[in-house]
Amino acid sequence: MNAPIKVIYILGLGHSGSTLLDLILGSHSQIESVGEIKQFGKYWQTFSDNSVKLEKKDRCTCGVHVHECEYWNKVKHEMEANCKEFNTLPDFDNKEQYNLNNYCLLKAILKVTGKKMICDSSKNPLRLESFLKSDLFEVFIIHLVRDSRAVAYSWARKGVRAGKAKEPQYNYYKVLKTWRRFNKNSYLQFSSLSNYFFLKYENLANNPQKIVSEILERNNLEFESDQLQFWKFKHHNIYGNRIRTRGEQEIKIDGSYLEYLTPQEWWLGTLMTMTGLRRFNYPLQR
Ligand SMILES: [Zn+2]
């Protein structure tokens, strides 16, 4: 039987800082991060079907589309070989072979990079659940949480640019409801497991070296000082936010929500997510 693949799995809601964590972890010499690899099925199709519509956000961090990227072409080649070994086909629509397909893919990534561990920031609880049930993976869970009001503000601001009158794509209050449900369910479902690690984004941004060292220690690895300068390394992440394509940058909390939320938004947001804010030890006052 094949050895299980070690996966650091980031579980969290969008706009909670997973891209930052993913890039820092992926800059370790033994960990490869590939972003929201859950989306890979879509890109798999693009290798053979040029009618799939791709947007700018679909590009690999290296700047080109996945099917044009040398790294992903090598992964594709390896994956086909792995699948052949398992007498299966790379088929991301096949739910029954979900774990096996992902095993072939992650194994191919490790082979191409020569690294030992994968950081999967797909964030999705169902994918995590599936990996946990399988003996193909050895999973370390990072439940990443950010202040509900900051997350909702960030979603609601998406697509809205200063000076332009444009309707927000996401409703602040709806995002708060999602935050409440997502983090409560994730906490109740996974926090009793020994491989669960709770992480507040604010603690990561305030002291990345301390937090990342703790995570690495739990995975029998040591902190490498270059990791915090993640822009120096070539990454091939798929999906994730803009910080993955920027150059040199300072790791710091975006506190604009503290400034721009109206008193009503702040207090209603606080009330709506009070149980979670208390559970995760966030201040209620602005
Ligand atoms: Zn690439």
CSV table of C-alpha atoms and ligand atoms in Angstrom, one decimal:
chain,number,residue,atom,x,y,z
A,1,MET,CA,0.0,0.0,0.0
A,2,ASN,CA,1.1,3.5,-0.7
A,3,ALA,CA,2.2,5.7,2.2
A,4,PRO,CA,-0.3,8.3,3.3
A,5,ILE,CA,0.4,11.8,2.1
A,6,LYS,CA,0.8,14.4,4.9
A,7,VAL,CA,-1.6,17.3,4.3
A,8,ILE,CA,-1.8,20.6,6.3
A,9,TYR,CA,-5.4,21.5,5.6
A,10,ILE,CA,-6.6,25.1,6.0
A,11,LEU,CA,-10.3,25.2,7.0
A,12,GLY,CA,-11.9,28.7,7.0
A,13,LEU,CA,-14.2,31.1,5.4
A,14,GLY,CA,-13.0,33.2,2.4
A,15,HIS,CA,-11.3,36.5,3.4
A,16,SER,CA,-9.9,35.1,6.6
A,17,GLY,CA,-6.3,35.2,5.6
A,18,SER,CA,-5.8,31.7,4.2
A,19,THR,CA,-3.8,33.0,1.2
A,20,LEU,CA,-1.2,34.6,3.5
A,21,LEU,CA,-0.9,31.5,5.7
A,22,ASP,CA,-0.7,29.3,2.6
A,23,LEU,CA,2.1,31.3,1.0
A,24,ILE,CA,4.1,31.4,4.3
A,25,LEU,CA,3.8,27.6,4.8
A,26,GLY,CA,4.5,26.9,1.1
A,27,SER,CA,7.8,28.8,1.4
A,28,HIS,CA,9.1,26.1,3.7
A,29,SER,CA,11.7,23.8,2.1
A,30,GLN,CA,9.5,20.7,2.9
A,31,ILE,CA,6.0,22.0,2.3
A,32,GLU,CA,4.4,22.7,-1.0
A,33,SER,CA,1.3,24.9,-1.1
A,34,VAL,CA,-0.8,25.0,-4.2
A,35,GLY,CA,-3.7,27.2,-3.1
A,36,GLU,CA,-7.3,26.1,-3.4
A,37,ILE,CA,-6.5,22.8,-5.1
A,38,LYS,CA,-10.1,21.7,-4.8
A,39,GLN,CA,-10.7,23.8,-7.9
A,40,PHE,CA,-8.2,21.7,-9.9
A,41,GLY,CA,-10.9,19.7,-11.7
A,42,LYS,CA,-11.8,22.8,-13.7
A,43,TYR,CA,-8.2,23.3,-14.8
A,44,TRP,CA,-7.7,19.6,-15.6
A,45,GLN,CA,-10.3,20.1,-18.4
A,46,THR,CA,-8.4,23.0,-19.9
A,47,PHE,CA,-5.4,20.8,-20.8
A,48,SER,CA,-7.6,19.1,-23.4
A,49,ASP,CA,-10.6,21.4,-24.0
A,50,ASN,CA,-9.8,25.0,-25.1
A,51,SER,CA,-13.5,26.0,-24.9
A,52,VAL,CA,-13.4,26.3,-21.1
A,53,LYS,CA,-13.8,30.0,-20.3
A,54,LEU,CA,-11.0,31.3,-18.1
A,55,GLU,CA,-10.6,34.6,-16.4
A,56,LYS,CA,-7.7,36.5,-14.9
A,57,LYS,CA,-8.3,35.1,-11.5
A,58,ASP,CA,-7.9,31.6,-12.9
A,59,ARG,CA,-4.3,32.2,-13.6
A,60,CYS,CA,-1.6,30.4,-11.7
A,61,THR,CA,0.5,32.6,-9.4
A,62,CYS,CA,3.3,32.4,-11.9
A,63,GLY,CA,1.2,34.5,-14.3
A,64,VAL,CA,0.0,32.1,-17.0
A,65,HIS,CA,-3.0,29.8,-17.1
A,66,VAL,CA,-2.6,26.3,-15.5
A,67,HIS,CA,-2.5,24.5,-18.9
A,68,GLU,CA,0.3,26.9,-20.1
A,69,CYS,CA,2.3,26.5,-16.9
A,70,GLU,CA,5.4,24.3,-17.0
A,71,TYR,CA,5.0,23.2,-13.4
A,72,TRP,CA,1.3,22.1,-13.9
A,73,ASN,CA,2.2,20.3,-17.1
A,74,LYS,CA,4.8,18.3,-15.2
A,75,VAL,CA,2.2,17.6,-12.5
A,76,LYS,CA,-0.3,16.5,-15.2
A,77,HIS,CA,2.2,14.1,-16.6
A,78,GLU,CA,3.0,12.6,-13.2
A,79,MET,CA,-0.6,12.3,-12.3
A,80,GLU,CA,-1.5,10.3,-15.4
A,81,ALA,CA,1.3,7.9,-14.5
A,82,ASN,CA,0.0,7.6,-10.9
A,83,CYS,CA,-3.5,7.0,-12.0
A,84,LYS,CA,-2.4,4.3,-14.4
A,85,GLU,CA,-0.6,2.6,-11.4
A,86,PHE,CA,-4.0,2.6,-9.6
A,87,ASN,CA,-5.7,1.4,-12.7
A,88,THR,CA,-8.0,4.4,-12.8
A,89,LEU,CA,-8.4,7.6,-14.8
A,90,PRO,CA,-7.9,11.2,-13.6
A,91,ASP,CA,-11.5,12.1,-13.3
A,92,PHE,CA,-12.5,14.9,-10.9
A,93,ASP,CA,-16.2,14.5,-11.5
A,94,ASN,CA,-16.2,11.0,-10.1
A,95,LYS,CA,-17.4,11.3,-6.5
A,96,GLU,CA,-16.6,7.7,-5.6
A,97,GLN,CA,-13.0,8.1,-6.6
A,98,TYR,CA,-12.6,11.5,-5.0
A,99,ASN,CA,-9.9,10.6,-2.6
A,100,LEU,CA,-8.0,8.4,-5.0
A,101,ASN,CA,-8.0,11.1,-7.7
A,102,ASN,CA,-6.8,13.6,-5.1
A,103,TYR,CA,-4.2,11.2,-3.9
A,104,CYS,CA,-2.8,10.8,-7.4
A,105,LEU,CA,-2.7,14.6,-7.8
A,106,LEU,CA,-1.1,15.4,-4.5
A,107,LYS,CA,1.5,12.6,-5.0
A,108,ALA,CA,2.3,14.0,-8.4
A,109,ILE,CA,2.9,17.5,-6.9
A,110,LEU,CA,5.2,16.0,-4.2
A,111,LYS,CA,7.1,14.1,-6.9
A,112,VAL,CA,7.6,17.2,-9.1
A,113,THR,CA,8.7,19.4,-6.2
A,114,GLY,CA,10.6,16.9,-4.1
A,115,LYS,CA,8.8,18.2,-1.0
A,116,LYS,CA,7.4,16.1,1.8
A,117,MET,CA,4.1,17.7,2.7
A,118,ILE,CA,1.2,19.5,1.0
A,119,CYS,CA,-0.6,22.6,2.3
A,120,ASP,CA,-4.1,22.4,0.9
A,121,SER,CA,-6.0,25.7,1.4
A,122,SER,CA,-9.3,24.5,-0.2
A,123,LYS,CA,-10.9,25.6,3.1
A,124,ASN,CA,-14.0,23.4,2.5
A,125,PRO,CA,-15.2,21.2,5.4
A,126,LEU,CA,-16.6,18.4,3.1
A,127,ARG,CA,-13.3,17.9,1.4
A,128,LEU,CA,-11.6,17.7,4.8
A,129,GLU,CA,-14.2,15.2,6.0
A,130,SER,CA,-13.5,13.0,3.0
A,131,PHE,CA,-9.7,13.2,3.6
A,132,LEU,CA,-10.1,12.3,7.3
A,133,LYS,CA,-12.1,9.2,6.5
A,134,SER,CA,-9.4,7.9,4.1
A,135,ASP,CA,-6.2,6.2,5.0
A,136,LEU,CA,-4.6,7.8,2.0
A,137,PHE,CA,-4.0,11.1,3.9
A,138,GLU,CA,-2.5,12.1,7.2
A,139,VAL,CA,-4.2,15.4,7.9
A,140,PHE,CA,-3.3,18.3,10.2
A,141,ILE,CA,-6.2,20.7,10.5
A,142,ILE,CA,-5.8,24.4,10.8
A,143,HIS,CA,-9.1,26.1,11.6
A,144,LEU,CA,-8.5,29.7,10.6
A,145,VAL,CA,-10.8,32.3,12.1
A,146,ARG,CA,-10.9,36.1,11.6
A,147,ASP,CA,-13.1,38.7,13.4
A,148,SER,CA,-16.6,38.3,11.9
A,149,ARG,CA,-17.0,42.0,11.3
A,150,ALA,CA,-13.7,42.2,9.4
A,151,VAL,CA,-14.6,39.2,7.2
A,152,ALA,CA,-18.1,40.6,6.4
A,153,TYR,CA,-16.8,44.0,5.7
A,154,SER,CA,-14.1,42.6,3.4
A,155,TRP,CA,-16.7,40.5,1.4
A,156,ALA,CA,-19.2,43.4,1.2
A,157,ARG,CA,-16.4,45.7,-0.1
A,158,LYS,CA,-15.4,43.3,-2.8
A,159,GLY,CA,-15.8,44.8,-6.2
A,160,VAL,CA,-16.7,48.2,-4.8
A,161,ARG,CA,-14.0,50.7,-5.6
A,162,ALA,CA,-13.6,54.1,-4.0
A,163,GLY,CA,-15.4,56.8,-6.0
A,164,LYS,CA,-17.5,54.4,-8.1
A,165,ALA,CA,-21.1,54.0,-7.3
A,166,LYS,CA,-21.4,50.2,-7.6
A,167,GLU,CA,-23.8,47.9,-5.8
A,168,PRO,CA,-21.9,45.5,-3.4
A,169,GLN,CA,-21.8,41.9,-4.6
A,170,TYR,CA,-22.2,40.5,-1.1
A,171,ASN,CA,-24.4,41.6,1.7
A,172,TYR,CA,-22.7,42.4,5.0
A,173,TYR,CA,-25.4,40.7,7.1
A,174,LYS,CA,-25.6,37.6,5.0
A,175,VAL,CA,-21.9,37.1,5.3
A,176,LEU,CA,-22.2,37.4,9.1
A,177,LYS,CA,-24.8,34.6,9.1
A,178,THR,CA,-22.5,32.4,7.0
A,179,TRP,CA,-19.6,33.2,9.4
A,180,ARG,CA,-21.7,32.2,12.4
A,181,ARG,CA,-22.7,28.9,10.8
A,182,PHE,CA,-19.4,28.0,9.2
A,183,ASN,CA,-17.3,28.6,12.3
A,184,LYS,CA,-19.7,27.0,14.8
A,185,ASN,CA,-20.0,23.9,12.7
A,186,SER,CA,-16.3,23.6,12.0
A,187,TYR,CA,-15.5,24.1,15.7
A,188,LEU,CA,-18.1,21.5,16.9
A,189,GLN,CA,-17.1,19.0,14.2
A,190,PHE,CA,-13.3,19.1,14.4
A,191,SER,CA,-12.1,20.7,17.6
A,192,SER,CA,-12.0,17.5,19.6
A,193,LEU,CA,-9.6,15.8,17.2
A,194,SER,CA,-5.9,15.6,18.3
A,195,ASN,CA,-4.8,16.9,14.8
A,196,TYR,CA,-6.9,20.1,15.2
A,197,PHE,CA,-5.2,23.5,15.5
A,198,PHE,CA,-7.2,26.6,16.2
A,199,LEU,CA,-5.8,29.8,14.7
A,200,LYS,CA,-6.9,33.4,14.8
A,201,TYR,CA,-5.7,35.4,11.7
A,202,GLU,CA,-5.0,38.4,13.9
A,203,ASN,CA,-2.5,36.4,15.9
A,204,LEU,CA,-0.8,35.2,12.7
A,205,ALA,CA,-0.5,38.7,11.3
A,206,ASN,CA,0.8,40.1,14.6
A,207,ASN,CA,3.4,37.5,15.2
A,208,PRO,CA,3.8,35.3,12.2
A,209,GLN,CA,7.1,33.7,13.3
A,210,LYS,CA,5.7,32.5,16.6
A,211,ILE,CA,2.5,31.1,15.1
A,212,VAL,CA,4.2,29.5,12.1
A,213,SER,CA,6.8,27.9,14.4
A,214,GLU,CA,4.1,26.3,16.5
A,215,ILE,CA,2.4,24.9,13.4
A,216,LEU,CA,5.7,23.5,12.1
A,217,GLU,CA,6.6,22.0,15.5
A,218,ARG,CA,3.4,20.1,15.5
A,219,ASN,CA,4.4,18.7,12.2
A,220,ASN,CA,8.0,17.9,13.2
A,221,LEU,CA,9.5,20.7,11.2
A,222,GLU,CA,11.5,23.8,12.0
A,223,PHE,CA,10.8,27.4,11.2
A,224,GLU,CA,12.9,28.8,8.3
A,225,SER,CA,13.4,32.6,8.5
A,226,ASP,CA,13.0,33.1,4.7
A,227,GLN,CA,9.5,31.8,4.9
A,228,LEU,CA,8.1,35.2,5.9
A,229,GLN,CA,9.5,36.7,2.7
A,230,PHE,CA,7.3,34.4,0.7
A,231,TRP,CA,7.4,36.7,-2.4
A,232,LYS,CA,11.0,35.7,-2.9
A,233,PHE,CA,9.9,32.2,-3.9
A,234,LYS,CA,8.2,31.1,-7.0
A,235,HIS,CA,4.7,29.8,-6.2
A,236,HIS,CA,2.2,28.0,-8.4
A,237,ASN,CA,-1.0,28.5,-6.4
A,238,ILE,CA,-4.4,28.3,-8.0
A,239,TYR,CA,-7.1,30.7,-6.7
A,240,GLY,CA,-6.6,32.8,-3.6
A,241,ASN,CA,-6.5,36.6,-3.3
A,242,ARG,CA,-4.3,39.3,-4.7
A,243,ILE,CA,-1.5,39.1,-2.2
A,244,ARG,CA,-0.3,36.0,-4.0
A,245,THR,CA,0.8,38.0,-7.0
A,246,ARG,CA,2.2,41.1,-5.3
A,247,GLY,CA,5.9,41.6,-4.6
A,248,GLU,CA,7.5,42.5,-1.4
A,249,GLN,CA,5.0,43.4,1.3
A,250,GLU,CA,4.5,43.9,5.0
A,251,ILE,CA,2.6,41.4,7.0
A,252,LYS,CA,0.0,43.4,8.9
A,253,ILE,CA,-3.7,43.4,9.7
A,254,ASP,CA,-6.0,45.3,7.5
A,255,GLY,CA,-7.9,47.4,10.1
A,256,SER,CA,-10.1,49.3,7.7
A,257,TYR,CA,-13.3,47.7,9.0
A,258,LEU,CA,-12.6,49.4,12.3
A,259,GLU,CA,-12.7,52.7,10.6
A,260,TYR,CA,-15.4,52.3,8.0
A,261,LEU,CA,-18.2,50.2,9.5
A,262,THR,CA,-21.1,52.4,10.7
A,263,PRO,CA,-22.1,52.1,14.4
A,264,GLN,CA,-25.2,50.2,13.3
A,265,GLU,CA,-23.2,47.7,11.2
A,266,TRP,CA,-20.7,47.2,14.1
A,267,TRP,CA,-23.3,46.6,16.8
A,268,LEU,CA,-25.7,44.5,14.7
A,269,GLY,CA,-22.7,42.5,13.5
A,270,THR,CA,-21.5,42.0,17.0
A,271,LEU,CA,-24.9,40.9,18.2
A,272,MET,CA,-25.4,38.5,15.3
A,273,THR,CA,-22.1,36.7,15.9
A,274,MET,CA,-21.8,37.2,19.7
A,275,THR,CA,-21.6,33.5,20.6
A,276,GLY,CA,-18.8,33.0,18.1
A,277,LEU,CA,-16.9,36.2,19.0
A,278,ARG,CA,-17.0,35.1,22.7
A,279,ARG,CA,-16.0,31.6,21.9
A,280,PHE,CA,-13.0,32.7,19.9
A,281,ASN,CA,-12.2,35.5,22.4
A,282,TYR,CA,-12.8,38.6,20.3
A,283,PRO,CA,-13.5,42.0,21.8
A,284,LEU,CA,-17.1,43.2,21.5
A,285,GLN,CA,-16.2,46.9,21.6
A,286,ARG,CA,-14.7,48.6,18.7
B,1,ZN,ZN,2.5,28.3,-12.6
